[in-house]
Amino acid sequence: MRSDPATSAAPLRGLGGPLRSSEPVRSSPAPSAAALLLEEAADLLVVHLDFAAALRTCERAWQGLAEEPAGASLEVKCSLCVVGIQALAEMDRWREVLSWVLQYYQIPEKLPPKVLELCVLLYSKMQEPGAMLDAVSTWLRDPDNQGLPEYRTLAELHLQRVLFPLGCLSEAEELVVGSAAFSEEQRLEALQAISVARQQQKHRHSGSEEAQKLNQEGPSTHKFLSLLTLLRQLWDSAVSHFFSLPFRRSFLAALLLCLLVVRFDPVLQPHKHRSPEWGWQEAFGVSSARVPWPQAASQGSLVPCRGGAAGEESPWLVCS
C-alpha cells in the first residue's frame, strides 16, 4: 500500500511549505554566553549555596552583556539582577543591593519592575525603607513606566512599605490623588488610611511636645519625685526585712522573755521597800494585805500571814 506524499510530508511542513532535502534544518538559536553564566550562577546559589561565587558569575555575565546590542536580552539582565540580589542578601550585604543594581542600569527609571519590587521588599524587611524613597519616587514619576502593567502594584507597595512607615503622608496623598493607576474605590480607601495615619501622627506629636515641656519646666520636680520613689523603695525593703518571719519570731520571743524577767525579778520592781515574798505573792495572785503581828515581826518567828479576799490563812511565811 502506497502512502500519500502529501500526507507523509505534512509533519515536516513549515511556514514555507514542505521541507526540501536541499534546505538546512532549522534549529533554536544557541544560548548566549550570558544565559549560560546565568544558569551557572543560579546553580551556585541554589544547589551549592556558594553565594560569593554566584555573585562573581553574575558580574562576569554582565560584562559579556555589555558587548551585545541594547535590548537584546532584557530578561537575562533582569534574572542576573535577581540572582545577584539574593546572593548579596544571603551574605548579609543587603545594604549594597541598590548601588550594585544601579551600576548596571545607571538610573532608577530604567530598573525593571521585578527588580525594583524585590529591592523594596528587601529594604522594608530590614527596616530601612528610606533607602528606596528616592528611587521608587523617581521610577513612579517617569511617564514611560506609568503605562506598565506593574505600575499599580509598585505604587501600592510604595505606599505600604515606604511612605507610611516613614510618615511621608503628604507624598502619599499626592501619589494617590495624582495617579491614574488607582480606581475610585482604591483611592478612597487610601485617602481614608492617610487621614487616620495623620491623626495618629498629630497625637504622637502633641504627646511628645507635652513630655518635652514637662522636662523643660520641672527638672527639679522630676528629681524630687525620683528621690521620693527611691526612698519609698528603700523603706519598703527595710520594713519587709524587719517583719520577715524568722525575725518576727525572734522578736516576739525576746519580748516575752523580757516581760517574764520584769514580772518575776524582785530587783526590777518599782517599790524597793517590799519584801521578796511580795513579788511571788503578786505573781501568783495572792493579796498583799496583811494582819500586823508586832511581836512576831520583832522576833522574826514563823507566823501565819492572812491574805486573800476570804480571809484565809496563807502558808507559813516570815512577816516583816
Tab-separated table of C-alpha atoms in Angstrom, residues 66-277:
chain	number	residue	atom	x	y	z
A	66	ALA	CA	27.932	44.918	27.587
A	67	GLU	CA	29.198	43.736	24.207
A	68	GLU	CA	25.719	42.788	22.973
A	69	PRO	CA	23.287	45.330	21.487
A	70	ALA	CA	20.983	47.137	23.882
A	71	GLY	CA	17.682	45.383	24.486
A	72	ALA	CA	18.936	42.083	23.120
A	73	SER	CA	18.473	40.138	26.339
A	74	LEU	CA	16.359	42.134	28.801
A	75	GLU	CA	15.096	39.003	30.502
A	76	VAL	CA	18.623	37.718	31.086
A	77	LYS	CA	19.639	41.049	32.627
A	78	CYS	CA	16.660	41.029	34.957
A	79	SER	CA	17.330	37.435	36.023
A	80	LEU	CA	21.002	38.228	36.684
A	81	CYS	CA	19.905	41.075	38.969
A	82	VAL	CA	17.529	38.790	40.871
A	83	VAL	CA	20.268	36.194	41.451
A	84	GLY	CA	22.760	38.882	42.458
A	85	ILE	CA	20.309	40.474	44.931
A	86	GLN	CA	19.647	37.132	46.578
A	87	ALA	CA	23.377	36.380	46.809
A	88	LEU	CA	24.095	39.760	48.446
A	89	ALA	CA	21.242	39.271	50.910
A	90	GLU	CA	22.489	35.802	51.857
A	91	MET	CA	25.947	37.230	52.564
A	92	ASP	CA	24.402	39.963	54.763
A	93	ARG	CA	25.431	42.621	52.268
A	94	TRP	CA	21.907	43.810	51.636
A	95	ARG	CA	22.917	47.484	52.007
A	96	GLU	CA	24.868	47.181	48.753
A	97	VAL	CA	21.908	45.917	46.726
A	98	LEU	CA	20.628	49.221	45.331
A	99	SER	CA	24.061	50.525	44.399
A	100	TRP	CA	25.005	47.165	42.872
A	101	VAL	CA	21.903	47.186	40.659
A	102	LEU	CA	22.264	50.831	39.654
A	103	GLN	CA	25.811	50.295	38.423
A	104	TYR	CA	24.304	48.278	35.557
A	105	TYR	CA	21.129	50.314	34.905
A	106	GLN	CA	22.657	53.747	35.733
A	107	ILE	CA	19.328	55.477	36.595
A	108	PRO	CA	16.343	54.291	38.712
A	109	GLU	CA	13.857	54.940	35.894
A	110	LYS	CA	15.336	52.072	33.895
A	111	LEU	CA	15.081	49.462	36.597
A	112	PRO	CA	12.834	46.510	35.714
A	113	PRO	CA	9.650	46.361	37.821
A	114	LYS	CA	10.559	42.934	39.186
A	115	VAL	CA	13.985	44.164	40.332
A	116	LEU	CA	12.526	47.307	41.909
A	117	GLU	CA	9.856	45.316	43.742
A	118	LEU	CA	12.467	42.920	45.116
A	119	CYS	CA	14.584	45.840	46.342
A	120	VAL	CA	11.591	47.459	48.102
A	121	LEU	CA	10.672	44.219	49.854
A	122	LEU	CA	14.256	43.606	50.940
A	123	TYR	CA	14.862	47.071	52.430
A	124	SER	CA	11.421	47.068	54.059
A	125	LYS	CA	12.109	43.724	55.703
A	126	MET	CA	15.426	45.037	57.016
A	127	GLN	CA	13.563	48.129	58.385
A	128	GLU	CA	15.389	50.555	56.106
A	129	PRO	CA	12.612	51.791	53.789
A	130	GLY	CA	14.165	55.234	53.482
A	131	ALA	CA	16.881	53.836	51.235
A	132	MET	CA	14.280	53.243	48.496
A	133	LEU	CA	12.330	56.502	48.836
A	134	ASP	CA	14.037	58.497	46.090
A	135	ALA	CA	14.497	55.575	43.718
A	136	VAL	CA	10.860	54.444	43.780
A	137	SER	CA	9.508	58.006	43.644
A	138	THR	CA	11.637	58.711	40.581
A	139	TRP	CA	10.528	55.479	38.915
A	140	LEU	CA	6.834	56.216	39.519
A	141	ARG	CA	7.081	59.740	38.119
A	142	ASP	CA	8.579	58.538	34.837
A	143	PRO	CA	5.941	58.689	32.048
A	144	ASP	CA	7.272	55.559	30.340
A	145	ASN	CA	6.733	53.484	33.490
A	146	GLN	CA	3.185	54.713	34.129
A	147	GLY	CA	1.866	52.636	31.262
A	148	LEU	CA	3.360	49.376	32.510
A	149	PRO	CA	1.001	46.756	33.998
A	150	GLU	CA	3.179	46.530	37.123
A	151	TYR	CA	2.803	50.250	37.867
A	152	ARG	CA	-0.202	49.884	40.193
A	153	THR	CA	1.467	47.088	42.171
A	154	LEU	CA	4.589	49.172	42.690
A	155	ALA	CA	2.550	52.249	43.628
A	156	GLU	CA	0.649	50.308	46.305
A	157	LEU	CA	3.889	48.741	47.528
A	158	HIS	CA	5.461	52.194	47.735
A	159	LEU	CA	2.555	53.430	49.851
A	160	GLN	CA	2.517	50.486	52.256
A	161	ARG	CA	6.221	49.718	52.611
A	162	VAL	CA	7.914	53.107	52.166
A	163	LEU	CA	5.711	56.182	52.594
A	164	PHE	CA	3.519	55.059	55.510
A	165	PRO	CA	6.396	53.684	57.636
A	166	LEU	CA	8.368	56.883	57.058
A	167	GLY	CA	5.391	59.130	57.840
A	168	CYS	CA	5.513	60.817	54.420
A	169	LEU	CA	1.757	61.389	54.327
A	170	SER	CA	1.806	64.402	52.033
A	171	GLU	CA	3.755	62.452	49.401
A	172	ALA	CA	1.343	59.540	49.826
A	173	GLU	CA	-1.683	61.782	49.312
A	174	GLU	CA	-0.090	63.358	46.254
A	175	LEU	CA	0.594	59.933	44.771
A	176	VAL	CA	-2.943	58.675	45.367
A	177	VAL	CA	-4.678	61.790	44.009
A	178	GLY	CA	-2.387	62.372	41.037
A	179	SER	CA	-2.030	58.800	39.802
A	180	ALA	CA	-4.497	57.241	37.365
A	181	ALA	CA	-3.432	53.735	38.368
A	182	PHE	CA	-5.836	53.656	41.313
A	183	SER	CA	-9.524	53.044	40.936
A	184	GLU	CA	-12.015	55.282	42.693
A	185	GLU	CA	-12.590	52.735	45.444
A	186	GLN	CA	-8.871	52.213	45.988
A	187	ARG	CA	-8.339	55.960	46.048
A	188	LEU	CA	-10.990	56.472	48.742
A	189	GLU	CA	-9.562	53.669	50.880
A	190	ALA	CA	-6.041	55.051	50.552
A	191	LEU	CA	-7.152	58.590	51.435
A	192	GLN	CA	-9.024	57.279	54.489
A	193	ALA	CA	-5.919	55.399	55.628
A	194	ILE	CA	-3.859	58.556	55.126
A	195	SER	CA	-6.335	60.571	57.238
A	196	VAL	CA	-6.181	58.049	60.085
A	197	ALA	CA	-2.390	57.983	59.945
A	198	ARG	CA	-2.267	61.789	60.020
A	199	GLN	CA	-4.452	61.904	63.154
A	200	GLN	CA	-2.251	59.357	64.888
A	201	GLN	CA	0.790	61.352	63.902
A	202	LYS	CA	-0.709	64.512	65.430
A	203	HIS	CA	-1.491	62.719	68.691
A	204	ARG	CA	2.043	61.381	68.931
A	205	HIS	CA	3.463	64.800	68.157
A	206	SER	CA	1.311	66.547	70.809
A	207	GLY	CA	2.218	63.900	73.385
A	208	SER	CA	5.922	64.300	72.707
A	209	GLU	CA	5.608	68.098	72.969
A	210	GLU	CA	3.897	67.835	76.368
A	211	ALA	CA	6.533	65.467	77.653
A	212	GLN	CA	9.275	67.777	76.406
A	213	LYS	CA	7.572	70.761	78.047
A	214	LEU	CA	7.374	68.959	81.374
A	215	ASN	CA	11.010	68.021	81.142
A	216	GLN	CA	11.999	71.609	80.433
A	217	GLU	CA	9.814	73.258	83.089
A	218	GLY	CA	10.309	70.983	86.044
A	219	PRO	CA	13.602	69.120	86.130
A	220	SER	CA	13.820	69.622	89.893
A	221	THR	CA	10.308	68.216	90.341
A	222	HIS	CA	11.244	65.092	88.440
A	223	LYS	CA	14.378	64.742	90.535
A	224	PHE	CA	12.348	65.137	93.732
A	225	LEU	CA	9.803	62.540	92.602
A	226	SER	CA	12.604	60.185	91.671
A	227	LEU	CA	14.151	60.683	95.120
A	228	LEU	CA	10.808	60.011	96.824
A	229	THR	CA	10.356	56.871	94.768
A	230	LEU	CA	13.816	55.684	95.747
A	231	LEU	CA	13.205	56.396	99.438
A	232	ARG	CA	9.893	54.594	99.336
A	233	GLN	CA	11.515	51.566	97.763
A	234	LEU	CA	14.217	51.565	100.448
A	235	TRP	CA	11.611	51.915	103.215
A	236	ASP	CA	9.514	49.074	101.842
A	237	SER	CA	12.578	46.888	101.626
A	238	ALA	CA	13.580	47.673	105.218
A	239	VAL	CA	10.081	47.060	106.558
A	240	SER	CA	9.725	43.799	104.720
A	241	HIS	CA	13.095	42.677	106.064
A	242	PHE	CA	12.241	43.821	109.601
A	243	PHE	CA	8.958	41.962	109.683
A	244	SER	CA	10.174	38.867	107.952
A	245	LEU	CA	9.005	35.607	109.506
A	246	PRO	CA	12.221	34.430	111.271
A	247	PHE	CA	12.986	37.868	112.680
A	248	ARG	CA	9.415	38.343	113.898
A	249	ARG	CA	9.546	35.079	115.832
A	250	SER	CA	12.831	36.048	117.474
A	251	PHE	CA	11.478	39.492	118.323
A	252	LEU	CA	8.327	38.087	119.934
A	253	ALA	CA	10.340	35.517	121.935
A	254	ALA	CA	12.674	38.226	123.217
A	255	LEU	CA	9.728	40.435	124.152
A	256	LEU	CA	8.046	37.648	126.127
A	257	LEU	CA	11.304	36.861	127.905
A	258	CYS	CA	11.744	40.498	128.939
A	259	LEU	CA	8.205	40.610	130.270
A	260	LEU	CA	8.784	37.486	132.356
A	261	VAL	CA	12.030	38.856	133.761
A	262	VAL	CA	10.382	42.144	134.708
A	263	ARG	CA	7.477	40.260	136.215
A	264	PHE	CA	9.416	37.840	138.422
A	265	ASP	CA	12.643	39.654	139.164
A	266	PRO	CA	12.215	41.449	142.547
A	267	VAL	CA	15.128	43.743	141.882
A	268	LEU	CA	13.265	45.343	138.958
A	269	GLN	CA	10.109	46.028	140.996
A	270	PRO	CA	9.118	49.720	141.307
A	271	HIS	CA	8.779	49.615	145.177
A	272	LYS	CA	12.036	48.650	146.789
A	273	HIS	CA	10.683	48.559	150.414
A	274	ARG	CA	8.608	45.469	149.689
A	275	SER	CA	9.966	42.077	150.603
A	276	PRO	CA	10.872	39.307	148.150
A	277	GLU	CA	7.833	37.378	149.191
